[in-house]
CSV table of C-alpha atoms and ligand atoms in Angstrom, one decimal:
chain,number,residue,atom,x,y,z
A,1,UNK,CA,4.6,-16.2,14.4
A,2,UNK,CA,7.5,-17.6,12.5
A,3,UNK,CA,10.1,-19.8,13.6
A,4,UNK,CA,13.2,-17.6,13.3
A,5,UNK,CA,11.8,-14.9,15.4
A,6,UNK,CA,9.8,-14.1,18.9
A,7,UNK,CA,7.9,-11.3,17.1
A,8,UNK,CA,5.5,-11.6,14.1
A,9,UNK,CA,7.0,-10.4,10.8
A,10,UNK,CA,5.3,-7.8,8.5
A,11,UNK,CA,6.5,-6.6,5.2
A,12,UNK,CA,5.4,-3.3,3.9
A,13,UNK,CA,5.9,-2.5,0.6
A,14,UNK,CA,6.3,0.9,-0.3
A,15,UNK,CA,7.1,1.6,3.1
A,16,UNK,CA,9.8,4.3,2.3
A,17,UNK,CA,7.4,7.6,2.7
A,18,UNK,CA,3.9,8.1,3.5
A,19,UNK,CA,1.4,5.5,4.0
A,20,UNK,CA,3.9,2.6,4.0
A,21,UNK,CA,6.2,4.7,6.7
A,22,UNK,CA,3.5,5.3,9.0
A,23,UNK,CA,2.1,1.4,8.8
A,24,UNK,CA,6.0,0.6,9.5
A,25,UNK,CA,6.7,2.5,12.6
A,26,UNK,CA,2.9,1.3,13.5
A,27,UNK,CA,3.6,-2.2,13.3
A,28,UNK,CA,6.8,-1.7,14.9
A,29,UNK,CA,5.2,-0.2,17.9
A,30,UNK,CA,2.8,-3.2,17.9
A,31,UNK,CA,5.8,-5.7,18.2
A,32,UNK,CA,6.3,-6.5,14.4
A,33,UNK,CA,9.4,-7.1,12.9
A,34,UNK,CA,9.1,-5.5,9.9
A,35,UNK,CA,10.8,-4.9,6.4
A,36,UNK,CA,9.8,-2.2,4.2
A,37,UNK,CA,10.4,-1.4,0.5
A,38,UNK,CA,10.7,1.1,-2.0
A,39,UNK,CA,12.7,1.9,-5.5
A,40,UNK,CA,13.9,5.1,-4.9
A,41,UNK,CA,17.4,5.3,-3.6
A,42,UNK,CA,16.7,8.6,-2.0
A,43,UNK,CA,13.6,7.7,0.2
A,44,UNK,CA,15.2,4.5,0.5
A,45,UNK,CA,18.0,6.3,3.0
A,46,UNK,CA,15.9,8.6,4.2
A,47,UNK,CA,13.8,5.8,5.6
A,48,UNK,CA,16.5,3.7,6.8
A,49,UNK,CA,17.8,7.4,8.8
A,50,UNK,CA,13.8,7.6,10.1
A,51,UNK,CA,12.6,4.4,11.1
A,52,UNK,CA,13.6,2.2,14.1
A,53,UNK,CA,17.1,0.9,13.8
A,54,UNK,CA,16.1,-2.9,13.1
A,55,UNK,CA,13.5,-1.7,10.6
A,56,UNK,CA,15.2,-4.3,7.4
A,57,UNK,CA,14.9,-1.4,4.4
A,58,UNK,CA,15.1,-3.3,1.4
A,59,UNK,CA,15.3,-2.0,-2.3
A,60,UNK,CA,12.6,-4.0,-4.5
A,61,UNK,CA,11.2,-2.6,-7.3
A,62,UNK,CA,7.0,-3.5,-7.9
A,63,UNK,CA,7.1,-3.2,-11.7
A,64,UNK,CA,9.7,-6.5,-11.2
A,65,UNK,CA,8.7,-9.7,-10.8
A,66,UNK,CA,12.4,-10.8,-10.3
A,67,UNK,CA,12.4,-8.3,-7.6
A,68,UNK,CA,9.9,-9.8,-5.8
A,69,UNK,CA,11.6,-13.2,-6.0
A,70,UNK,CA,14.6,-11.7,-4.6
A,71,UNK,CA,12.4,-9.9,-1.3
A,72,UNK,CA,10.8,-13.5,-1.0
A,73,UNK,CA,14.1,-14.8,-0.8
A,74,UNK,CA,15.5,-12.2,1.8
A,75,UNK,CA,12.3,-12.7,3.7
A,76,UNK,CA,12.7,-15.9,4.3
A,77,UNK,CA,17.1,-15.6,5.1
A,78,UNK,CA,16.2,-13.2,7.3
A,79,UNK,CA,12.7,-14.7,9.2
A,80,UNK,CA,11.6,-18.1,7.2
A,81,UNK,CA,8.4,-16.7,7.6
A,82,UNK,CA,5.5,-13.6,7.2
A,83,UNK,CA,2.6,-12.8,9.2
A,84,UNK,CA,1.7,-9.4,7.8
A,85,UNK,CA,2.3,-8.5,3.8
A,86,UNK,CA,1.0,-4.9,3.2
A,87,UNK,CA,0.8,-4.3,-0.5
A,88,UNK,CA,1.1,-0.3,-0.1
A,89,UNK,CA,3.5,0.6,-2.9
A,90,UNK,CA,1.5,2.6,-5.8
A,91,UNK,CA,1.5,5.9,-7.4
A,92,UNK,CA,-1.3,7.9,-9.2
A,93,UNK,CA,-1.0,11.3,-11.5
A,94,UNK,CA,-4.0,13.3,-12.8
A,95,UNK,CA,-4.5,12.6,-16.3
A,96,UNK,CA,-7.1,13.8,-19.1
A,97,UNK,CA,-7.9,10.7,-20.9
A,98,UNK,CA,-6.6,12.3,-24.2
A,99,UNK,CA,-3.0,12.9,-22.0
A,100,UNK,CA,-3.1,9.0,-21.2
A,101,UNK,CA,-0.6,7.0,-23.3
A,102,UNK,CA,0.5,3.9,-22.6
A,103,UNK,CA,4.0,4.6,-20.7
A,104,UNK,CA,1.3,5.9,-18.3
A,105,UNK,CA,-1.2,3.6,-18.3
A,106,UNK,CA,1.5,0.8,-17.9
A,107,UNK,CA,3.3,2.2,-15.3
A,108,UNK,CA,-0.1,2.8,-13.1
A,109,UNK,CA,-0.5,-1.2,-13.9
A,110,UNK,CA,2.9,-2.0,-13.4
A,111,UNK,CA,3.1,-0.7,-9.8
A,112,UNK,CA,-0.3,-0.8,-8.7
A,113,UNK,CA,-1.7,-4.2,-9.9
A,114,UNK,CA,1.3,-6.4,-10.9
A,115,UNK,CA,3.4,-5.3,-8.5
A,116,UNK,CA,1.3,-6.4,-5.7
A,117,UNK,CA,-0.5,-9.8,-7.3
A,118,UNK,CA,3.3,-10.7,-8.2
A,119,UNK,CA,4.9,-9.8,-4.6
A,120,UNK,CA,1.8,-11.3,-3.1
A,121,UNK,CA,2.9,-14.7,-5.1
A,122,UNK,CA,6.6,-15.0,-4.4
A,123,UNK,CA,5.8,-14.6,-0.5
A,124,UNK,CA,2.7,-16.7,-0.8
A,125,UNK,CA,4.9,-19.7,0.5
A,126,UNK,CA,6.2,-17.5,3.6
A,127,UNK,CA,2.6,-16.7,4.8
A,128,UNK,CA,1.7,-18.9,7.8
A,129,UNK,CA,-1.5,-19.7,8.8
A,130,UNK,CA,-3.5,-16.9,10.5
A,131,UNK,CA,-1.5,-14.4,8.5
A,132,UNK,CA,-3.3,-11.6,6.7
A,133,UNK,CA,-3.1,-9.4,3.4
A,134,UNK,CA,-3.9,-6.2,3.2
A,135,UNK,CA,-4.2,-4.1,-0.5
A,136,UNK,CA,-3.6,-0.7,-0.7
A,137,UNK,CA,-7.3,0.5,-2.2
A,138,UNK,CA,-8.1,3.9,-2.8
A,139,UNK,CA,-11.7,5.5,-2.4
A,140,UNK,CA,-11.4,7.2,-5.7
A,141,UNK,CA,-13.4,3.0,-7.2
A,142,UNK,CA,-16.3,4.7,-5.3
A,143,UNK,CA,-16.3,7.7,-6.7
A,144,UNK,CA,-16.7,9.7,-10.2
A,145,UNK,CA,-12.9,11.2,-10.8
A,146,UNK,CA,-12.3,13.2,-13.5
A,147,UNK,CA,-8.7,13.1,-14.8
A,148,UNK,CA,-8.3,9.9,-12.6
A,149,UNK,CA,-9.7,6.9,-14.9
A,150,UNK,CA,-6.2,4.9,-14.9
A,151,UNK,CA,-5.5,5.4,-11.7
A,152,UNK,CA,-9.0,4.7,-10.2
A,153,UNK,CA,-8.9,1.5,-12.5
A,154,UNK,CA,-5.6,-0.1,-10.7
A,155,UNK,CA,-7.7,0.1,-7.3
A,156,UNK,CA,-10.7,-1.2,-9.1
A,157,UNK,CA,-8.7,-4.1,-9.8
A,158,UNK,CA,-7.0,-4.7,-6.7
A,159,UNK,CA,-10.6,-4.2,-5.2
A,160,UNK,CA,-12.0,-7.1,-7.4
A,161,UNK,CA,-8.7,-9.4,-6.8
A,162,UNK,CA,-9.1,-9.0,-3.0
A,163,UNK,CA,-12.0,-10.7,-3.5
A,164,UNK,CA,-11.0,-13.2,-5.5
A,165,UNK,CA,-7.8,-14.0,-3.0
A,166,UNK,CA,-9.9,-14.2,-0.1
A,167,UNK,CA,-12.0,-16.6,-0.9
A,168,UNK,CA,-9.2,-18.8,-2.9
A,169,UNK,CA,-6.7,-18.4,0.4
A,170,UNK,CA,-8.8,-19.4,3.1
A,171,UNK,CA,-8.5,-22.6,3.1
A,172,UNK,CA,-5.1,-22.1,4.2
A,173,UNK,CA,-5.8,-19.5,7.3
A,174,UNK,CA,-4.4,-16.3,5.0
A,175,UNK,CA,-6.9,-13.3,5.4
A,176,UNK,CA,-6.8,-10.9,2.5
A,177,UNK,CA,-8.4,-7.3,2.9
A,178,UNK,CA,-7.9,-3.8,1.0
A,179,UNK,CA,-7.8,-0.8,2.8
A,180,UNK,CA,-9.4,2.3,0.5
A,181,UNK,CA,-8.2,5.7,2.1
A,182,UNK,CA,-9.2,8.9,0.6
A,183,UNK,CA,-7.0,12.1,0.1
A,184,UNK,CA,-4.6,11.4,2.4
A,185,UNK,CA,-1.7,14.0,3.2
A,186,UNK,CA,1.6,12.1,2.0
A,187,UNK,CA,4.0,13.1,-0.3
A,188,UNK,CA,1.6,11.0,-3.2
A,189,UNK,CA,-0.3,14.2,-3.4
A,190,UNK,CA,2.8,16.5,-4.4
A,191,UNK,CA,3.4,13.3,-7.5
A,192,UNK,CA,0.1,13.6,-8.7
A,193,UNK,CA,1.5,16.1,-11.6
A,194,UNK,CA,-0.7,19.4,-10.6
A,195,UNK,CA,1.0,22.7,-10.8
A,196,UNK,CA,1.8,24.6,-8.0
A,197,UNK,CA,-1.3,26.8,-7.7
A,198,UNK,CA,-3.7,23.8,-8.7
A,199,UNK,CA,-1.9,21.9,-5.8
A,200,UNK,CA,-2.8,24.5,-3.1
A,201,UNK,CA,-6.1,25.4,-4.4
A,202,UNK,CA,-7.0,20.9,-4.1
A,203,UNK,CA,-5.1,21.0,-0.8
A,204,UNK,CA,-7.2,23.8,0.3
A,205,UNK,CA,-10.8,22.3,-1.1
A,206,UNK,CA,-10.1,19.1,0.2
A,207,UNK,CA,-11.8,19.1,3.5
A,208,UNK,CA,-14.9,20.8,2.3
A,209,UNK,CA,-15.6,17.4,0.8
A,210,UNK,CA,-15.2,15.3,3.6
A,211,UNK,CA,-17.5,14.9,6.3
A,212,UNK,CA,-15.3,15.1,9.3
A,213,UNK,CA,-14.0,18.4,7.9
A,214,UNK,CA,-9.9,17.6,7.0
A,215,UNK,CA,-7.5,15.7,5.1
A,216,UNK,CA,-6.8,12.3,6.1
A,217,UNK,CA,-3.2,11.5,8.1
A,218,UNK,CA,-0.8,8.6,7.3
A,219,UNK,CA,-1.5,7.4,10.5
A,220,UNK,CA,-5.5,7.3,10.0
A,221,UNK,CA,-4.4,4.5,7.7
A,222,UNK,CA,-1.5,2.9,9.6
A,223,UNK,CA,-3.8,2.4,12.4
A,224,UNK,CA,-6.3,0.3,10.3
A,225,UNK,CA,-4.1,-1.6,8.8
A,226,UNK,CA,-2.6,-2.1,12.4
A,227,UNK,CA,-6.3,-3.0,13.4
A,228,UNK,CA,-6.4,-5.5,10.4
A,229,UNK,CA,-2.9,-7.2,11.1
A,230,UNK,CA,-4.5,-8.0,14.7
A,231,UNK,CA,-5.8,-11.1,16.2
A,232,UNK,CA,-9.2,-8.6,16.9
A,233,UNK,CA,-9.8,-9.0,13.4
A,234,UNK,CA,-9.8,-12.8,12.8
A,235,UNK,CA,-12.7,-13.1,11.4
A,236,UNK,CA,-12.6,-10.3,8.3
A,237,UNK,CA,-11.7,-11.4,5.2
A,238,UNK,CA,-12.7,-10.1,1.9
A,239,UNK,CA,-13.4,-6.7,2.8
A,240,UNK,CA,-12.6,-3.5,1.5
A,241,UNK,CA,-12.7,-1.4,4.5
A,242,UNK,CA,-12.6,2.9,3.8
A,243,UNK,CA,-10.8,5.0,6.0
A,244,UNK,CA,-12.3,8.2,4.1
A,245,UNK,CA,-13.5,10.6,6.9
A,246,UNK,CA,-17.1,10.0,5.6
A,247,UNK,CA,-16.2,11.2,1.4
A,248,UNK,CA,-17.6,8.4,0.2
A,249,UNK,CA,-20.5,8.8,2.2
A,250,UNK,CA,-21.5,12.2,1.8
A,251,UNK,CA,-21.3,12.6,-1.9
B,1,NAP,N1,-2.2,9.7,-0.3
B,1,NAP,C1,-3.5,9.5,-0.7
B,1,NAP,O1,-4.3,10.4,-0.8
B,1,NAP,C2,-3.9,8.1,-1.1
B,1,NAP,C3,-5.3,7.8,-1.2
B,1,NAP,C4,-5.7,6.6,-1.6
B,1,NAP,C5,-4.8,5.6,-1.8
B,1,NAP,N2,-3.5,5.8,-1.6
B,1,NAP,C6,-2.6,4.7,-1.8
B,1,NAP,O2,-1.8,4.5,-0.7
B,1,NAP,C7,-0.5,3.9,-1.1
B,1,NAP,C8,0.6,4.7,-0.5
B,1,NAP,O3,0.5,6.0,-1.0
B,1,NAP,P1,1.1,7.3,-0.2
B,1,NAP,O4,0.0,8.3,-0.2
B,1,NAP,O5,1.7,6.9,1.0
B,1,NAP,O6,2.2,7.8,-1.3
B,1,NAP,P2,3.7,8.0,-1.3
B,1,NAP,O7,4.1,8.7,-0.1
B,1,NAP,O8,4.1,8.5,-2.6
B,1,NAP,O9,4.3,6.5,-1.1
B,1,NAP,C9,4.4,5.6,-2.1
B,1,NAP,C10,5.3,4.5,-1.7
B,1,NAP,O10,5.3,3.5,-2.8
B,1,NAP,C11,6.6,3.3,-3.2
B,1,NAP,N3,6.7,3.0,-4.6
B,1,NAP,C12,6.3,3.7,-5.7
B,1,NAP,N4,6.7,3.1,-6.8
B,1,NAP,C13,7.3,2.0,-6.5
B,1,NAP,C14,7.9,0.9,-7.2
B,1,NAP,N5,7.9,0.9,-8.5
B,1,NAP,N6,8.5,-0.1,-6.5
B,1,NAP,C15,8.5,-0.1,-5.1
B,1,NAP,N7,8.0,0.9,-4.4
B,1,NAP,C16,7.4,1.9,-5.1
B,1,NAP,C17,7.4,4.6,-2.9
B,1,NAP,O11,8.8,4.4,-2.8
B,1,NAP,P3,9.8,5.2,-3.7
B,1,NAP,O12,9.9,6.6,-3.1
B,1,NAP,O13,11.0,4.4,-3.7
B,1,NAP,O14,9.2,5.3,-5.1
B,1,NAP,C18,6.7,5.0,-1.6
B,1,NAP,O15,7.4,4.2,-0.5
B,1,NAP,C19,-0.5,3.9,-2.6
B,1,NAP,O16,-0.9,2.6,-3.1
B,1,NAP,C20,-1.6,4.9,-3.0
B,1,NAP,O17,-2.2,4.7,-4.2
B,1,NAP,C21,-3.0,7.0,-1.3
Protein backbone atom coordinates (compact mmCIF):
# COMPACT_ATOMS: atom_id res chain seq x y z
CA UNK A 1 0.00 0.00 0.00
CA UNK A 2 1.16 3.46 -0.69
CA UNK A 3 1.41 6.25 1.62
CA UNK A 4 -1.16 8.65 0.33
CA UNK A 5 -3.89 6.24 0.49
CA UNK A 6 -5.75 3.40 2.80
CA UNK A 7 -6.38 1.31 -0.33
CA UNK A 8 -3.79 -0.20 -2.80
CA UNK A 9 -3.51 1.62 -6.13
CA UNK A 10 -3.88 -0.07 -9.52
CA UNK A 11 -3.48 1.50 -12.87
CA UNK A 12 -5.12 -0.10 -15.84
CA UNK A 13 -4.22 0.88 -19.05
CA UNK A 14 -6.59 0.67 -21.66
CA UNK A 15 -9.16 0.50 -19.19
CA UNK A 16 -11.70 2.57 -21.23
CA UNK A 17 -13.78 -0.59 -22.81
CA UNK A 18 -13.46 -4.15 -22.70
CA UNK A 19 -10.81 -6.04 -20.85
CA UNK A 20 -9.34 -2.99 -19.11
CA UNK A 21 -13.14 -1.84 -18.00
CA UNK A 22 -13.92 -5.12 -16.55
CA UNK A 23 -10.32 -5.45 -14.62
CA UNK A 24 -11.26 -1.74 -13.35
CA UNK A 25 -14.64 -2.16 -11.81
CA UNK A 26 -12.88 -5.63 -10.58
CA UNK A 27 -10.19 -4.12 -8.82
CA UNK A 28 -12.50 -1.54 -7.65
CA UNK A 29 -14.69 -4.11 -6.01
CA UNK A 30 -11.58 -5.70 -4.44
CA UNK A 31 -10.72 -2.28 -2.66
CA UNK A 32 -8.30 -0.81 -5.34
CA UNK A 33 -8.04 2.68 -6.12
CA UNK A 34 -7.71 2.65 -9.49
CA UNK A 35 -6.90 4.85 -12.65
CA UNK A 36 -7.55 3.79 -16.04
CA UNK A 37 -6.45 4.99 -19.51
CA UNK A 38 -7.26 5.16 -22.91
CA UNK A 39 -6.77 7.68 -26.22
CA UNK A 40 -10.01 7.81 -27.43
CA UNK A 41 -11.88 10.82 -26.30
CA UNK A 42 -15.14 9.02 -26.84
CA UNK A 43 -14.60 5.81 -24.72
CA UNK A 44 -12.74 8.04 -22.52
CA UNK A 45 -16.37 9.72 -21.36
CA UNK A 46 -18.08 6.86 -21.79
CA UNK A 47 -15.95 5.28 -19.18
CA UNK A 48 -15.79 8.11 -16.78
CA UNK A 49 -20.17 7.94 -17.14
CA UNK A 50 -19.68 3.85 -16.39
CA UNK A 51 -17.32 3.28 -13.87
CA UNK A 52 -17.36 4.08 -10.06
CA UNK A 53 -17.28 7.73 -9.44
CA UNK A 54 -13.72 7.91 -7.93
CA UNK A 55 -12.47 5.70 -10.78
CA UNK A 56 -9.28 8.61 -11.92
CA UNK A 57 -10.00 8.34 -16.06
CA UNK A 58 -7.00 9.68 -17.44
CA UNK A 59 -6.16 10.29 -21.27
CA UNK A 60 -2.56 8.80 -22.07
CA UNK A 61 -1.80 7.70 -25.27
CA UNK A 62 0.64 4.16 -25.45
CA UNK A 63 2.31 5.00 -28.80
CA UNK A 64 3.79 8.16 -26.37
CA UNK A 65 6.48 7.90 -24.23
CA UNK A 66 5.88 11.52 -23.11
CA UNK A 67 2.45 10.31 -22.22
CA UNK A 68 3.59 7.88 -20.10
CA UNK A 69 5.82 10.40 -18.20
CA UNK A 70 2.92 12.58 -17.72
CA UNK A 71 0.53 9.34 -16.07
CA UNK A 72 3.76 8.60 -14.01
CA UNK A 73 3.62 11.94 -12.88
CA UNK A 74 -0.21 12.06 -12.09
CA UNK A 75 0.19 8.78 -10.40
CA UNK A 76 2.30 9.79 -8.15
CA UNK A 77 0.25 13.73 -7.42
CA UNK A 78 -2.55 11.80 -6.96
CA UNK A 79 -1.18 8.42 -4.80
CA UNK A 80 2.93 8.61 -4.50
CA UNK A 81 2.69 5.19 -5.18
CA UNK A 82 1.27 1.80 -7.35
CA UNK A 83 0.62 -1.61 -6.25
CA UNK A 84 -1.05 -2.96 -9.41
CA UNK A 85 0.04 -1.68 -13.22
CA UNK A 86 -2.06 -3.70 -15.76
CA UNK A 87 -0.54 -3.17 -19.20
CA UNK A 88 -4.00 -4.01 -21.01
CA UNK A 89 -4.08 -1.32 -23.76
CA UNK A 90 -3.49 -3.06 -27.33
CA UNK A 91 -5.25 -3.47 -30.56
CA UNK A 92 -5.09 -6.24 -33.30
CA UNK A 93 -6.68 -6.30 -37.09
CA UNK A 94 -6.58 -9.28 -39.40
CA UNK A 95 -4.07 -8.81 -41.98
CA UNK A 96 -2.76 -10.90 -45.08
CA UNK A 97 0.97 -10.53 -44.91
CA UNK A 98 0.93 -9.01 -48.47
CA UNK A 99 -1.81 -6.20 -46.77
CA UNK A 100 0.81 -5.48 -43.97
CA UNK A 101 2.67 -2.23 -44.43
CA UNK A 102 4.47 -0.54 -42.06
CA UNK A 103 1.75 2.17 -40.70
CA UNK A 104 0.39 -1.25 -39.61
CA UNK A 105 3.04 -3.00 -38.41
CA UNK A 106 4.14 0.05 -36.42
CA UNK A 107 1.07 0.82 -34.93
CA UNK A 108 0.61 -2.99 -33.69
CA UNK A 109 4.34 -2.23 -32.10
CA UNK A 110 3.62 1.05 -31.09
CA UNK A 111 0.68 0.17 -28.79
CA UNK A 112 1.24 -3.24 -28.02
CA UNK A 113 5.05 -3.54 -27.20
CA UNK A 114 6.27 0.09 -26.58
CA UNK A 115 3.53 1.24 -25.09
CA UNK A 116 3.65 -1.10 -22.23
CA UNK A 117 7.75 -1.61 -21.86
CA UNK A 118 7.71 2.49 -21.85
CA UNK A 119 4.62 2.95 -19.31
CA UNK A 120 6.03 0.00 -17.37
CA UNK A 121 9.42 2.31 -17.06
CA UNK A 122 8.05 5.77 -16.08
CA UNK A 123 6.01 4.05 -13.18
CA UNK A 124 8.78 1.66 -12.38
CA UNK A 125 9.76 4.20 -9.54
CA UNK A 126 6.10 4.18 -8.13
CA UNK A 127 5.98 0.33 -7.76
CA UNK A 128 6.48 -0.67 -4.11
CA UNK A 129 7.65 -3.69 -2.96
CA UNK A 130 5.14 -6.64 -3.28
CA UNK A 131 3.54 -4.88 -6.16
CA UNK A 132 2.88 -6.93 -9.36
CA UNK A 133 2.73 -6.48 -13.33
CA UNK A 134 0.61 -8.03 -15.27
CA UNK A 135 0.92 -7.95 -19.50
CA UNK A 136 -1.80 -8.19 -21.59
CA UNK A 137 -0.85 -11.68 -23.68
CA UNK A 138 -2.94 -13.12 -26.11
CA UNK A 139 -3.30 -16.97 -26.87
CA UNK A 140 -2.98 -16.38 -30.57
CA UNK A 141 1.69 -16.86 -29.53
CA UNK A 142 0.35 -20.51 -29.06
CA UNK A 143 -1.34 -20.89 -31.88
CA UNK A 144 -0.90 -20.99 -35.91
CA UNK A 145 -3.06 -17.66 -37.03
CA UNK A 146 -3.41 -16.91 -40.41
CA UNK A 147 -3.87 -13.26 -41.26
CA UNK A 148 -2.61 -12.61 -37.57
CA UNK A 149 1.41 -12.67 -37.87
CA UNK A 150 1.86 -8.90 -36.56
CA UNK A 151 -0.40 -8.98 -34.17
CA UNK A 152 0.54 -12.52 -32.75
CA UNK A 153 4.24 -11.12 -32.84
CA UNK A 154 3.46 -7.97 -30.29
CA UNK A 155 2.19 -10.79 -27.69
CA UNK A 156 5.16 -12.87 -28.57
CA UNK A 157 7.17 -10.19 -27.51
CA UNK A 158 5.52 -9.08 -24.51
CA UNK A 159 5.57 -12.96 -23.72
CA UNK A 160 9.39 -13.09 -24.04
CA UNK A 161 9.86 -9.54 -21.99
CA UNK A 162 7.72 -10.79 -19.12
CA UNK A 163 10.28 -13.10 -18.70
CA UNK A 164 12.91 -11.06 -18.94
CA UNK A 165 11.26 -8.45 -16.20
CA UNK A 166 10.57 -10.95 -13.85
CA UNK A 167 13.61 -12.20 -13.25
CA UNK A 168 15.39 -8.61 -13.55
CA UNK A 169 12.61 -7.09 -10.97
CA UNK A 170 12.65 -9.43 -8.26
CA UNK A 171 15.11 -8.29 -6.42
CA UNK A 172 13.06 -5.44 -5.65
CA UNK A 173 9.60 -7.47 -4.60
CA UNK A 174 7.79 -6.40 -8.22
CA UNK A 175 6.04 -9.63 -9.62
CA UNK A 176 5.62 -9.47 -13.35
CA UNK A 177 3.05 -11.93 -15.12
CA UNK A 178 1.14 -11.85 -18.69
CA UNK A 179 -2.21 -12.89 -18.83
CA UNK A 180 -2.97 -14.61 -22.53
CA UNK A 181 -6.92 -14.71 -23.07
CA UNK A 182 -8.37 -16.08 -26.20
CA UNK A 183 -11.30 -14.64 -28.26
CA UNK A 184 -12.72 -12.78 -25.81
CA UNK A 185 -16.17 -10.80 -26.48
CA UNK A 186 -15.08 -6.93 -26.24
CA UNK A 187 -15.45 -4.40 -28.58
CA UNK A 188 -11.57 -5.52 -30.00
CA UNK A 189 -13.38 -8.10 -32.02
CA UNK A 190 -15.71 -5.46 -33.93
CA UNK A 191 -11.68 -3.50 -34.71
CA UNK A 192 -10.33 -6.37 -35.99
CA UNK A 193 -11.23 -5.03 -39.75
CA UNK A 194 -13.64 -8.12 -40.84
CA UNK A 195 -16.70 -7.29 -42.83
CA UNK A 196 -19.95 -7.59 -41.54
CA UNK A 197 -20.80 -11.14 -42.65
CA UNK A 198 -17.13 -12.41 -41.95
CA UNK A 199 -17.65 -10.96 -38.38
CA UNK A 200 -20.88 -13.01 -37.61
CA UNK A 201 -19.83 -16.05 -39.36
CA UNK A 202 -16.16 -15.92 -36.67
CA UNK A 203 -18.54 -14.86 -33.84
CA UNK A 204 -20.59 -17.77 -34.61
CA UNK A 205 -17.61 -20.48 -35.14
CA UNK A 206 -15.87 -19.29 -32.26
CA UNK A 207 -17.03 -21.69 -29.59
CA UNK A 208 -16.82 -24.75 -31.67
CA UNK A 209 -13.06 -24.20 -31.09
CA UNK A 210 -13.01 -23.96 -27.58
CA UNK A 211 -13.34 -26.68 -25.22
CA UNK A 212 -15.79 -25.30 -22.74
CA UNK A 213 -18.07 -24.55 -25.63
CA UNK A 214 -18.31 -20.25 -25.79
CA UNK A 215 -16.61 -17.17 -26.15
CA UNK A 216 -14.63 -15.83 -23.38
CA UNK A 217 -16.20 -12.72 -21.08
CA UNK A 218 -14.33 -9.56 -20.03
CA UNK A 219 -14.71 -10.67 -16.71
CA UNK A 220 -13.12 -14.33 -17.29
CA UNK A 221 -10.09 -12.07 -17.59
CA UNK A 222 -10.72 -9.38 -14.94
CA UNK A 223 -10.99 -12.04 -12.45
CA UNK A 224 -7.48 -13.45 -13.18
CA UNK A 225 -5.88 -10.53 -13.19
CA UNK A 226 -7.83 -9.85 -9.90
CA UNK A 227 -6.43 -13.29 -8.74
CA UNK A 228 -2.86 -12.15 -9.80
CA UNK A 229 -3.02 -8.59 -8.19
CA UNK A 230 -3.72 -10.63 -4.79
CA UNK A 231 -1.66 -11.48 -1.93
CA UNK A 232 -2.86 -15.43 -2.88
CA UNK A 233 -0.51 -15.09 -5.58
CA UNK A 234 2.84 -14.10 -3.97
CA UNK A 235 4.68 -16.43 -5.05
CA UNK A 236 3.98 -16.37 -9.21
CA UNK A 237 6.22 -14.48 -11.10
CA UNK A 238 7.19 -15.05 -14.61
CA UNK A 239 4.27 -16.73 -15.80
CA UNK A 240 2.11 -16.49 -18.66
CA UNK A 241 -1.04 -17.80 -17.36
CA UNK A 242 -4.12 -18.58 -20.38
CA UNK A 243 -7.50 -17.81 -19.57
CA UNK A 244 -8.56 -19.66 -23.05
CA UNK A 245 -11.55 -21.93 -22.12
CA UNK A 246 -9.23 -24.93 -23.03
CA UNK A 247 -8.30 -23.41 -27.09
CA UNK A 248 -4.99 -23.80 -26.67
CA UNK A 249 -5.42 -27.05 -25.34
CA UNK A 250 -7.60 -28.75 -27.65
CA UNK A 251 -6.07 -27.89 -30.92
N1 LIG B 1 -10.75 -9.50 -27.00
C1 LIG B 1 -9.96 -10.53 -27.28
O1 LIG B 1 -10.39 -11.51 -27.90
C2 LIG B 1 -8.53 -10.53 -26.81
C3 LIG B 1 -7.82 -11.74 -26.88
C4 LIG B 1 -6.50 -11.77 -26.49
C5 LIG B 1 -5.89 -10.63 -26.03
N2 LIG B 1 -6.59 -9.47 -25.95
C6 LIG B 1 -5.87 -8.29 -25.48
O2 LIG B 1 -6.56 -7.71 -24.38
C7 LIG B 1 -6.30 -6.31 -24.35
C8 LIG B 1 -7.62 -5.57 -24.23
O3 LIG B 1 -8.38 -5.86 -25.38
P1 LIG B 1 -9.97 -5.78 -25.40
O4 LIG B 1 -10.45 -7.04 -26.01
O5 LIG B 1 -10.52 -5.36 -24.11
O6 LIG B 1 -10.15 -4.66 -26.54
P2 LIG B 1 -10.84 -3.24 -26.54
O7 LIG B 1 -12.21 -3.32 -25.94
O8 LIG B 1 -10.68 -2.74 -27.92
O9 LIG B 1 -9.95 -2.38 -25.53
C9 LIG B 1 -8.71 -1.87 -25.90
C10 LIG B 1 -8.33 -0.79 -24.90
O10 LIG B 1 -7.02 -0.33 -25.25
C11 LIG B 1 -7.08 1.06 -25.41
N3 LIG B 1 -6.14 1.55 -26.39
C12 LIG B 1 -6.01 1.22 -27.69
N4 LIG B 1 -5.04 1.95 -28.28
C13 LIG B 1 -4.55 2.75 -27.30
C14 LIG B 1 -3.53 3.73 -27.27
N5 LIG B 1 -2.83 4.05 -28.36
N6 LIG B 1 -3.29 4.36 -26.11
C15 LIG B 1 -4.00 4.06 -25.01
N7 LIG B 1 -4.98 3.16 -24.97
C16 LIG B 1 -5.25 2.51 -26.12
C17 LIG B 1 -8.51 1.37 -25.84
O11 LIG B 1 -8.81 2.73 -25.58
P3 LIG B 1 -9.36 3.69 -26.73
O12 LIG B 1 -10.81 3.35 -26.91
O13 LIG B 1 -9.11 5.03 -26.16
O14 LIG B 1 -8.55 3.40 -27.97
C18 LIG B 1 -9.27 0.41 -24.94
O15 LIG B 1 -9.41 0.94 -23.66
C19 LIG B 1 -5.52 -5.98 -25.62
O16 LIG B 1 -4.15 -5.88 -25.31
C20 LIG B 1 -5.79 -7.18 -26.51
O17 LIG B 1 -4.76 -7.41 -27.44
C21 LIG B 1 -7.90 -9.38 -26.34
Amino acid sequence: MTGQTSHPVALVTGGTTGIGLATARQLHADGFAVLVTGQNRDTLAAAERVLPEDVVVLRADARIPGDAEKLAAEVDRRFGGLDLAFLNAGVGRFAPLEAVDEAFYDEHFDINVKGQLFTLQRVLPLLVPGSGVIFSGAVSVELGQPNWSVYSATKGAVASMVRALAVELAPRGIRVNVVSPGPVDTPALDKLGLPGAALADFRETIPVHIPLGRIGTAEDVARMVSFLASPAAGYITGTDILVDGGLSAGV
